[in-house]
PDB file of C-alpha atoms in Angstrom:
ATOM      1  CA  UNK E 187       0.266  -0.158  -0.021  1.00 46.00           C
ATOM      2  CA  UNK E 188       1.099   3.462  -0.999  1.00 58.00           C
ATOM      3  CA  UNK E 189       0.759   4.996   2.703  1.00 70.00           C
ATOM      4  CA  UNK E 190       4.116   6.239   3.604  1.00 72.00           C
ATOM      5  CA  UNK E 191       3.696   9.496   1.611  1.00 80.00           C
ATOM      6  CA  UNK E 192       1.289  10.263   5.541  1.00 88.00           C
ATOM      7  CA  UNK E 193       4.986   9.895   7.210  1.00 93.00           C
ATOM      8  CA  UNK E 194       5.179  13.410   5.920  1.00 94.00           C
ATOM      9  CA  UNK E 195       2.919  14.339   8.878  1.00 94.00           C
ATOM     10  CA  UNK E 196       5.214  13.052  11.575  1.00 96.00           C
ATOM     11  CA  UNK E 197       8.069  15.096  10.214  1.00 96.00           C
ATOM     12  CA  UNK E 198       6.369  18.361   9.993  1.00 96.00           C
ATOM     13  CA  UNK E 199       4.903  17.929  13.585  1.00 97.00           C
ATOM     14  CA  UNK E 200       8.513  17.194  14.987  1.00 97.00           C
ATOM     15  CA  UNK E 201       9.840  20.002  13.347  1.00 97.00           C
ATOM     16  CA  UNK E 202       7.384  22.352  14.684  1.00 97.00           C
ATOM     17  CA  UNK E 203       9.841  22.508  17.592  1.00 96.00           C
ATOM     18  CA  UNK E 204      13.650  23.437  17.556  1.00 92.00           C
ATOM     19  CA  UNK E 205      14.741  22.586  20.714  1.00 88.00           C
ATOM     20  CA  UNK E 206      18.241  23.459  20.178  1.00 85.00           C
ATOM     21  CA  UNK E 207      17.232  26.887  19.477  1.00 87.00           C
ATOM     22  CA  UNK E 208      14.630  27.036  22.165  1.00 90.00           C
ATOM     23  CA  UNK E 209      11.848  27.720  19.624  1.00 94.00           C
ATOM     24  CA  UNK E 210       8.043  26.610  19.039  1.00 96.00           C
ATOM     25  CA  UNK E 211       5.487  27.508  16.817  1.00 96.00           C
ATOM     26  CA  UNK E 212       2.924  24.816  17.924  1.00 97.00           C
ATOM     27  CA  UNK E 213       1.580  27.225  20.575  1.00 96.00           C
ATOM     28  CA  UNK E 214      -1.835  28.248  19.204  1.00 96.00           C
ATOM     29  CA  UNK E 215      -5.324  26.616  17.533  1.00 96.00           C
ATOM     30  CA  UNK E 216      -4.087  28.386  14.284  1.00 96.00           C
ATOM     31  CA  UNK E 217      -0.615  26.863  14.761  1.00 96.00           C
ATOM     32  CA  UNK E 218      -2.576  23.554  14.781  1.00 96.00           C
ATOM     33  CA  UNK E 219      -4.722  24.193  11.735  1.00 95.00           C
ATOM     34  CA  UNK E 220      -1.616  25.206   9.675  1.00 94.00           C
ATOM     35  CA  UNK E 221      -0.143  21.828  10.666  1.00 94.00           C
ATOM     36  CA  UNK E 222      -2.861  19.749   9.182  1.00 90.00           C
ATOM     37  CA  UNK E 223      -2.363  21.565   5.864  1.00 87.00           C
ATOM     38  CA  UNK E 224      -4.161  19.815   3.096  1.00 80.00           C
ATOM     39  CA  UNK E 225      -5.583  17.279   5.635  1.00 80.00           C
ATOM     40  CA  UNK E 226      -8.279  19.693   6.435  1.00 77.00           C
ATOM     41  CA  UNK E 227     -10.607  17.005   7.330  1.00 78.00           C
ATOM     42  CA  UNK E 228      -8.633  15.888   9.874  1.00 81.00           C
ATOM     43  CA  UNK E 229      -9.095  19.412  11.562  1.00 85.00           C
ATOM     44  CA  UNK E 230     -12.743  19.700  12.350  1.00 85.00           C
ATOM     45  CA  UNK E 231     -12.441  19.384  15.581  1.00 87.00           C
ATOM     46  CA  UNK E 232      -9.827  21.148  16.519  1.00 93.00           C
ATOM     47  CA  UNK E 233      -9.639  22.872  20.120  1.00 95.00           C
ATOM     48  CA  UNK E 234      -7.186  24.590  22.540  1.00 96.00           C
ATOM     49  CA  UNK E 235      -6.592  21.241  24.215  1.00 97.00           C
ATOM     50  CA  UNK E 236      -5.013  20.029  21.163  1.00 96.00           C
ATOM     51  CA  UNK E 237      -2.006  22.281  21.301  1.00 97.00           C
ATOM     52  CA  UNK E 238      -0.324  20.485  24.611  1.00 97.00           C
ATOM     53  CA  UNK E 239      -1.791  17.337  23.068  1.00 97.00           C
ATOM     54  CA  UNK E 240       0.106  17.794  20.175  1.00 97.00           C
ATOM     55  CA  UNK E 241       3.250  18.836  21.620  1.00 98.00           C
ATOM     56  CA  UNK E 242       2.918  15.413  23.904  1.00 98.00           C
ATOM     57  CA  UNK E 243       2.681  13.172  20.537  1.00 98.00           C
ATOM     58  CA  UNK E 244       5.612  15.490  19.001  1.00 98.00           C
ATOM     59  CA  UNK E 245       8.063  14.561  22.069  1.00 97.00           C
ATOM     60  CA  UNK E 246       7.292  11.048  21.351  1.00 98.00           C
ATOM     61  CA  UNK E 247       7.632  10.852  17.565  1.00 98.00           C
ATOM     62  CA  UNK E 248      11.132  12.802  17.947  1.00 98.00           C
ATOM     63  CA  UNK E 249      12.268  10.034  20.225  1.00 98.00           C
ATOM     64  CA  UNK E 250      11.422   7.526  17.685  1.00 98.00           C
ATOM     65  CA  UNK E 251      13.917   9.899  14.958  1.00 97.00           C
ATOM     66  CA  UNK E 252      16.492  10.229  17.562  1.00 97.00           C
ATOM     67  CA  UNK E 253      16.617   6.344  18.183  1.00 97.00           C
ATOM     68  CA  UNK E 254      16.585   5.581  14.501  1.00 96.00           C
ATOM     69  CA  UNK E 255      19.450   8.054  14.228  1.00 95.00           C
ATOM     70  CA  UNK E 256      21.350   6.820  16.323  1.00 95.00           C
ATOM     71  CA  UNK E 257      21.584   3.226  14.996  1.00 95.00           C
ATOM     72  CA  UNK E 258      18.652   1.837  18.002  1.00 97.00           C
ATOM     73  CA  UNK E 259      16.524   0.255  15.593  1.00 96.00           C
ATOM     74  CA  UNK E 260      14.829  -1.999  18.258  1.00 97.00           C
ATOM     75  CA  UNK E 261      13.907   1.179  20.457  1.00 98.00           C
ATOM     76  CA  UNK E 262      13.075   3.204  17.583  1.00 98.00           C
ATOM     77  CA  UNK E 263      10.247   0.455  16.668  1.00 97.00           C
ATOM     78  CA  UNK E 264       9.402  -0.468  20.022  1.00 98.00           C
ATOM     79  CA  UNK E 265       8.430   3.579  20.522  1.00 98.00           C
ATOM     80  CA  UNK E 266       6.744   3.431  17.239  1.00 98.00           C
ATOM     81  CA  UNK E 267       4.867   0.545  18.030  1.00 98.00           C
ATOM     82  CA  UNK E 268       3.214   2.041  21.439  1.00 98.00           C
ATOM     83  CA  UNK E 269       1.988   5.014  19.261  1.00 97.00           C
ATOM     84  CA  UNK E 270       0.446   2.670  16.863  1.00 95.00           C
ATOM     85  CA  UNK E 271      -1.388   1.029  19.733  1.00 95.00           C
ATOM     86  CA  UNK E 272      -2.294   4.701  21.414  1.00 94.00           C
ATOM     87  CA  UNK E 273      -3.732   6.001  17.965  1.00 93.00           C
ATOM     88  CA  UNK E 274      -5.109   3.536  15.754  1.00 89.00           C
ATOM     89  CA  UNK E 275      -6.543   3.866  12.217  1.00 84.00           C
ATOM     90  CA  UNK E 276      -7.795   1.464   9.672  1.00 77.00           C
ATOM     91  CA  UNK E 277      -6.811   1.482   6.036  1.00 77.00           C
ATOM     92  CA  UNK E 278     -10.186   1.974   3.529  1.00 79.00           C
ATOM     93  CA  UNK E 279     -10.717   2.270  -0.345  1.00 83.00           C
ATOM     94  CA  UNK E 280     -11.251   5.723  -1.207  1.00 76.00           C
ATOM     95  CA  UNK E 281     -12.539   7.447  -4.482  1.00 76.00           C
ATOM     96  CA  UNK E 282     -12.968  10.809  -2.823  1.00 65.00           C
ATOM     97  CA  UNK E 283     -14.953  12.130  -5.966  1.00 68.00           C
ATOM     98  CA  UNK E 284     -11.867  12.083  -7.982  1.00 73.00           C
ATOM     99  CA  UNK E 285     -12.563  10.627 -11.409  1.00 76.00           C
ATOM    100  CA  UNK E 286     -10.429   9.448 -14.236  1.00 80.00           C
ATOM    101  CA  UNK E 287     -11.166  10.743 -18.020  1.00 81.00           C
ATOM    102  CA  UNK E 288     -13.769   7.807 -18.379  1.00 82.00           C
ATOM    103  CA  UNK E 289     -15.989   9.022 -15.346  1.00 79.00           C
ATOM    104  CA  UNK E 290     -14.875   6.320 -12.946  1.00 86.00           C
ATOM    105  CA  UNK E 291     -13.587   6.812  -9.335  1.00 83.00           C
ATOM    106  CA  UNK E 292      -9.442   6.771  -9.322  1.00 79.00           C
ATOM    107  CA  UNK E 293      -9.619   4.471  -6.225  1.00 83.00           C
ATOM    108  CA  UNK E 294      -6.493   4.274  -3.762  1.00 75.00           C
ATOM    109  CA  UNK E 295      -5.741   3.366  -0.277  1.00 75.00           C
ATOM    110  CA  UNK E 296      -6.810   5.948   2.758  1.00 72.00           C
ATOM    111  CA  UNK E 297      -6.042   5.866   6.316  1.00 72.00           C
ATOM    112  CA  UNK E 298      -9.826   6.260   7.859  1.00 66.00           C
ATOM    113  CA  UNK E 299      -9.568   7.422  11.813  1.00 62.00           C
ATOM    114  CA  UNK E 300     -12.250   7.383  14.530  1.00 64.00           C
ATOM    115  CA  UNK E 301     -10.449  10.065  16.718  1.00 72.00           C
ATOM    116  CA  UNK E 302     -11.649  11.193  20.070  1.00 81.00           C
ATOM    117  CA  UNK E 303     -10.334  14.226  19.085  1.00 91.00           C
ATOM    118  CA  UNK E 304      -7.950  16.424  16.221  1.00 92.00           C
ATOM    119  CA  UNK E 305      -4.816  15.246  17.724  1.00 94.00           C
ATOM    120  CA  UNK E 306      -5.622  11.673  17.528  1.00 92.00           C
ATOM    121  CA  UNK E 307      -6.640  11.910  13.772  1.00 91.00           C
ATOM    122  CA  UNK E 308      -3.453  13.536  13.220  1.00 93.00           C
ATOM    123  CA  UNK E 309      -1.414  11.273  15.261  1.00 94.00           C
ATOM    124  CA  UNK E 310      -2.919   8.028  14.086  1.00 92.00           C
ATOM    125  CA  UNK E 311      -2.181   8.975  10.373  1.00 91.00           C
ATOM    126  CA  UNK E 312       0.993  10.282  11.092  1.00 94.00           C
ATOM    127  CA  UNK E 313       2.044   7.168  13.070  1.00 95.00           C
ATOM    128  CA  UNK E 314       0.733   4.641  10.345  1.00 92.00           C
ATOM    129  CA  UNK E 315       2.574   6.901   7.446  1.00 92.00           C
ATOM    130  CA  UNK E 316       5.568   6.753   9.171  1.00 95.00           C
ATOM    131  CA  UNK E 317       5.207   2.808  10.061  1.00 94.00           C
ATOM    132  CA  UNK E 318       4.717   2.089   6.371  1.00 91.00           C
ATOM    133  CA  UNK E 319       7.536   4.035   5.549  1.00 92.00           C
ATOM    134  CA  UNK E 320       9.919   2.523   8.071  1.00 93.00           C
ATOM    135  CA  UNK E 321       9.207  -0.596   7.021  1.00 93.00           C
ATOM    136  CA  UNK E 322       9.406  -0.273   3.329  1.00 90.00           C
ATOM    137  CA  UNK E 323      12.699   1.521   3.098  1.00 91.00           C
ATOM    138  CA  UNK E 324      14.010   0.894   6.768  1.00 93.00           C
ATOM    139  CA  UNK E 325      14.740   2.242  10.081  1.00 95.00           C
ATOM    140  CA  UNK E 326      17.930   3.999   8.960  1.00 92.00           C
ATOM    141  CA  UNK E 327      15.731   6.186   6.619  1.00 93.00           C
ATOM    142  CA  UNK E 328      14.521   8.189   9.392  1.00 95.00           C
ATOM    143  CA  UNK E 329      17.222  11.084  11.090  1.00 94.00           C
ATOM    144  CA  UNK E 330      17.880  13.806  12.765  1.00 95.00           C
ATOM    145  CA  UNK E 331      20.059  16.731  11.008  1.00 93.00           C
ATOM    146  CA  UNK E 332      23.470  16.704  11.571  1.00 90.00           C
ATOM    147  CA  UNK E 333      23.923  20.504  11.327  1.00 88.00           C
ATOM    148  CA  UNK E 334      24.347  22.236  14.452  1.00 85.00           C
ATOM    149  CA  UNK E 335      21.959  23.346  15.922  1.00 88.00           C
ATOM    150  CA  UNK E 336      19.618  22.431  13.857  1.00 91.00           C
ATOM    151  CA  UNK E 337      17.915  19.142  15.124  1.00 91.00           C
ATOM    152  CA  UNK E 338      15.317  18.663  12.439  1.00 95.00           C
ATOM    153  CA  UNK E 339      13.566  15.424  11.707  1.00 96.00           C
ATOM    154  CA  UNK E 340      14.102  14.456   7.997  1.00 95.00           C
ATOM    155  CA  UNK E 341      12.916  11.128   6.010  1.00 94.00           C
ATOM    156  CA  UNK E 342      16.198   9.805   3.886  1.00 91.00           C
ATOM    157  CA  UNK E 343      14.707   9.092   0.336  1.00 87.00           C
ATOM    158  CA  UNK E 344      18.444   9.349  -1.179  1.00 85.00           C
ATOM    159  CA  UNK E 345      19.240   6.152  -3.635  1.00 83.00           C
ATOM    160  CA  UNK E 346      22.448   5.233  -1.350  1.00 83.00           C
ATOM    161  CA  UNK E 347      21.515   5.776   2.114  1.00 81.00           C
ATOM    162  CA  UNK E 348      23.834   8.979   2.519  1.00 79.00           C
ATOM    163  CA  UNK E 349      21.521  12.000   3.798  1.00 84.00           C
ATOM    164  CA  UNK E 350      22.732  13.305   6.907  1.00 86.00           C
ATOM    165  CA  UNK E 351      20.893  16.932   6.816  1.00 88.00           C
ATOM    166  CA  UNK E 352      17.540  18.051   6.217  1.00 88.00           C
ATOM    167  CA  UNK E 353      18.404  20.435   3.778  1.00 85.00           C
ATOM    168  CA  UNK E 354      20.759  21.752   1.498  1.00 79.00           C
ATOM    169  CA  UNK E 355      21.025  24.557   3.328  1.00 86.00           C
ATOM    170  CA  UNK E 356      21.897  22.961   6.288  1.00 89.00           C
ATOM    171  CA  UNK E 357      24.566  20.773   4.294  1.00 81.00           C
ATOM    172  CA  UNK E 358      26.225  23.261   3.216  1.00 81.00           C
ATOM    173  CA  UNK E 359      26.655  25.573   6.447  1.00 77.00           C
ATOM    174  CA  UNK E 360      28.174  22.401   8.277  1.00 68.00           C
ATOM    175  CA  UNK E 361      30.582  21.613   4.997  1.00 72.00           C
ATOM    176  CA  UNK E 362      31.396  25.253   4.764  1.00 71.00           C
ATOM    177  CA  UNK E 363      32.129  25.066   8.600  1.00 65.00           C
ATOM    178  CA  UNK E 364      34.252  22.336   8.291  1.00 66.00           C
ATOM    179  CA  UNK E 365      36.047  23.518   5.569  1.00 62.00           C
ATOM    180  CA  UNK E 366      37.350  26.410   7.441  1.00 71.00           C
ATOM    181  CA  UNK E 367      38.005  24.192  10.320  1.00 69.00           C
ATOM    182  CA  UNK E 368      40.551  22.508   8.252  1.00 75.00           C
ATOM    183  CA  UNK E 369      41.894  25.994   6.796  1.00 68.00           C
ATOM    184  CA  UNK E 370      42.727  26.890  10.303  1.00 75.00           C
ATOM    185  CA  UNK E 371      44.093  23.587  11.237  1.00 75.00           C
ATOM    186  CA  UNK E 372      46.478  23.782   8.236  1.00 70.00           C
ATOM    187  CA  UNK E 373      47.584  27.116   8.802  1.00 77.00           C
ATOM    188  CA  UNK E 374      48.395  25.822  12.321  1.00 75.00           C
ATOM    189  CA  UNK E 375      49.774  22.518  12.448  1.00 67.00           C
ATOM    190  CA  UNK E 376      50.445  22.134  16.387  1.00 64.00           C
ATOM    191  CA  UNK E 377      46.679  22.444  16.868  1.00 55.00           C
ATOM    192  CA  UNK E 378      44.881  19.204  17.761  1.00 56.00           C
ATOM    193  CA  UNK E 379      43.996  16.687  15.055  1.00 52.00           C
ATOM    194  CA  UNK E 380      41.158  15.430  16.148  1.00 50.00           C
ATOM    195  CA  UNK E 381      39.413  19.051  16.715  1.00 47.00           C
ATOM    196  CA  UNK E 382      35.623  18.212  16.452  1.00 49.00           C
ATOM    197  CA  UNK E 383      33.991  19.712  13.407  1.00 49.00           C
ATOM    198  CA  UNK E 384      30.484  21.571  13.565  1.00 48.00           C
ATOM    199  CA  UNK E 385      28.927  18.950  12.487  1.00 49.00           C
ATOM    200  CA  UNK E 386      28.847  16.936  15.148  1.00 47.00           C
ATOM    201  CA  UNK E 387      32.205  15.675  15.923  1.00 43.00           C
ATOM    202  CA  UNK E 388      32.940  13.009  13.308  1.00 40.00           C
ATOM    203  CA  UNK E 389      34.340  13.390   9.693  1.00 41.00           C
ATOM    204  CA  UNK E 390      31.552  14.642   7.282  1.00 38.00           C
ATOM    205  CA  UNK E 391      33.661  15.072   4.259  1.00 38.00           C
ATOM    206  CA  UNK E 392      31.651  11.907   2.903  1.00 41.00           C
ATOM    207  CA  UNK E 393      27.863  12.700   0.567  1.00 42.00           C
ATOM    208  CA  UNK E 394      25.562  15.400   1.514  1.00 44.00           C
ATOM    209  CA  UNK E 395      21.895  16.154   0.668  1.00 45.00           C
ATOM    210  CA  UNK E 396      23.563  17.086  -2.665  1.00 43.00           C
ATOM    211  CA  UNK E 397      25.961  19.784  -2.022  1.00 43.00           C
ATOM    212  CA  UNK E 398      29.182  19.019  -2.411  1.00 43.00           C
ATOM    213  CA  UNK E 399      32.703  19.939  -0.694  1.00 44.00           C
ATOM    214  CA  UNK E 400      33.627  21.788  -3.666  1.00 48.00           C
ATOM    215  CA  UNK E 401      30.588  23.738  -3.132  1.00 47.00           C
ATOM    216  CA  UNK E 402      31.427  24.159   0.375  1.00 47.00           C
ATOM    217  CA  UNK E 403      34.825  25.806  -0.859  1.00 48.00           C
ATOM    218  CA  UNK E 404      33.522  28.061  -2.836  1.00 49.00           C
ATOM    219  CA  UNK E 405      30.842  29.268  -0.558  1.00 49.00           C
ATOM    220  CA  UNK E 406      33.192  29.631   2.273  1.00 47.00           C
ATOM    221  CA  UNK E 407      36.470  31.409   0.378  1.00 46.00           C
ATOM    222  CA  UNK E 408      34.680  34.968  -0.215  1.00 45.00           C
ATOM    223  CA  UNK E 409      34.135  35.321   3.445  1.00 42.00           C
ATOM    224  CA  UNK E 410      38.037  34.800   4.252  1.00 40.00           C
ATOM    225  CA  UNK E 411      39.512  37.248   1.516  1.00 36.00           C
TER     226      UNK E 411
END
């Protein structure tokens, strides 16, 4: 079943908070409605109470991504299974009134929820989508951005499982910082060779989300002249 696209709901919820920056955009009913986006039918029963409810779910979903990013697959699955049990949903065949050129419904699988509130609807759909994504592509496809201070969650859809950043912007920023650190080390050979890089303390010279070290060098050089 092609339901893993619902996993984007999980990413959006987790990334409504920037814990390293002390930022949280999930602070009002309006923010909750914006979070639902095109899934507006799930938001019919949104109330002020859903702000705190969704924040609680967000904390648990971030723990799933964190465990996956740390290589603890069993813990990631256990945490997600606990959410699936608490927020169940049922797949149904739906057409949503969408017809093909011959006037026939475009049948597809849809996650039908019977929620007690808007948070339950959101959580059920997001967690089921994440579960399909995890089982289809692997636990290691769930990641936490390695660019400091960003801790955004992301879903790795690269062909070689090489993604380590949530965006090209973060990849470039991390590579520029690493390039400058290498230049400082070259100019001061007496400095310790194990100076941690800004992306998290390990060598980040490998693949990024599409930006290369050469791109980072070009981005860094103008500021050093």
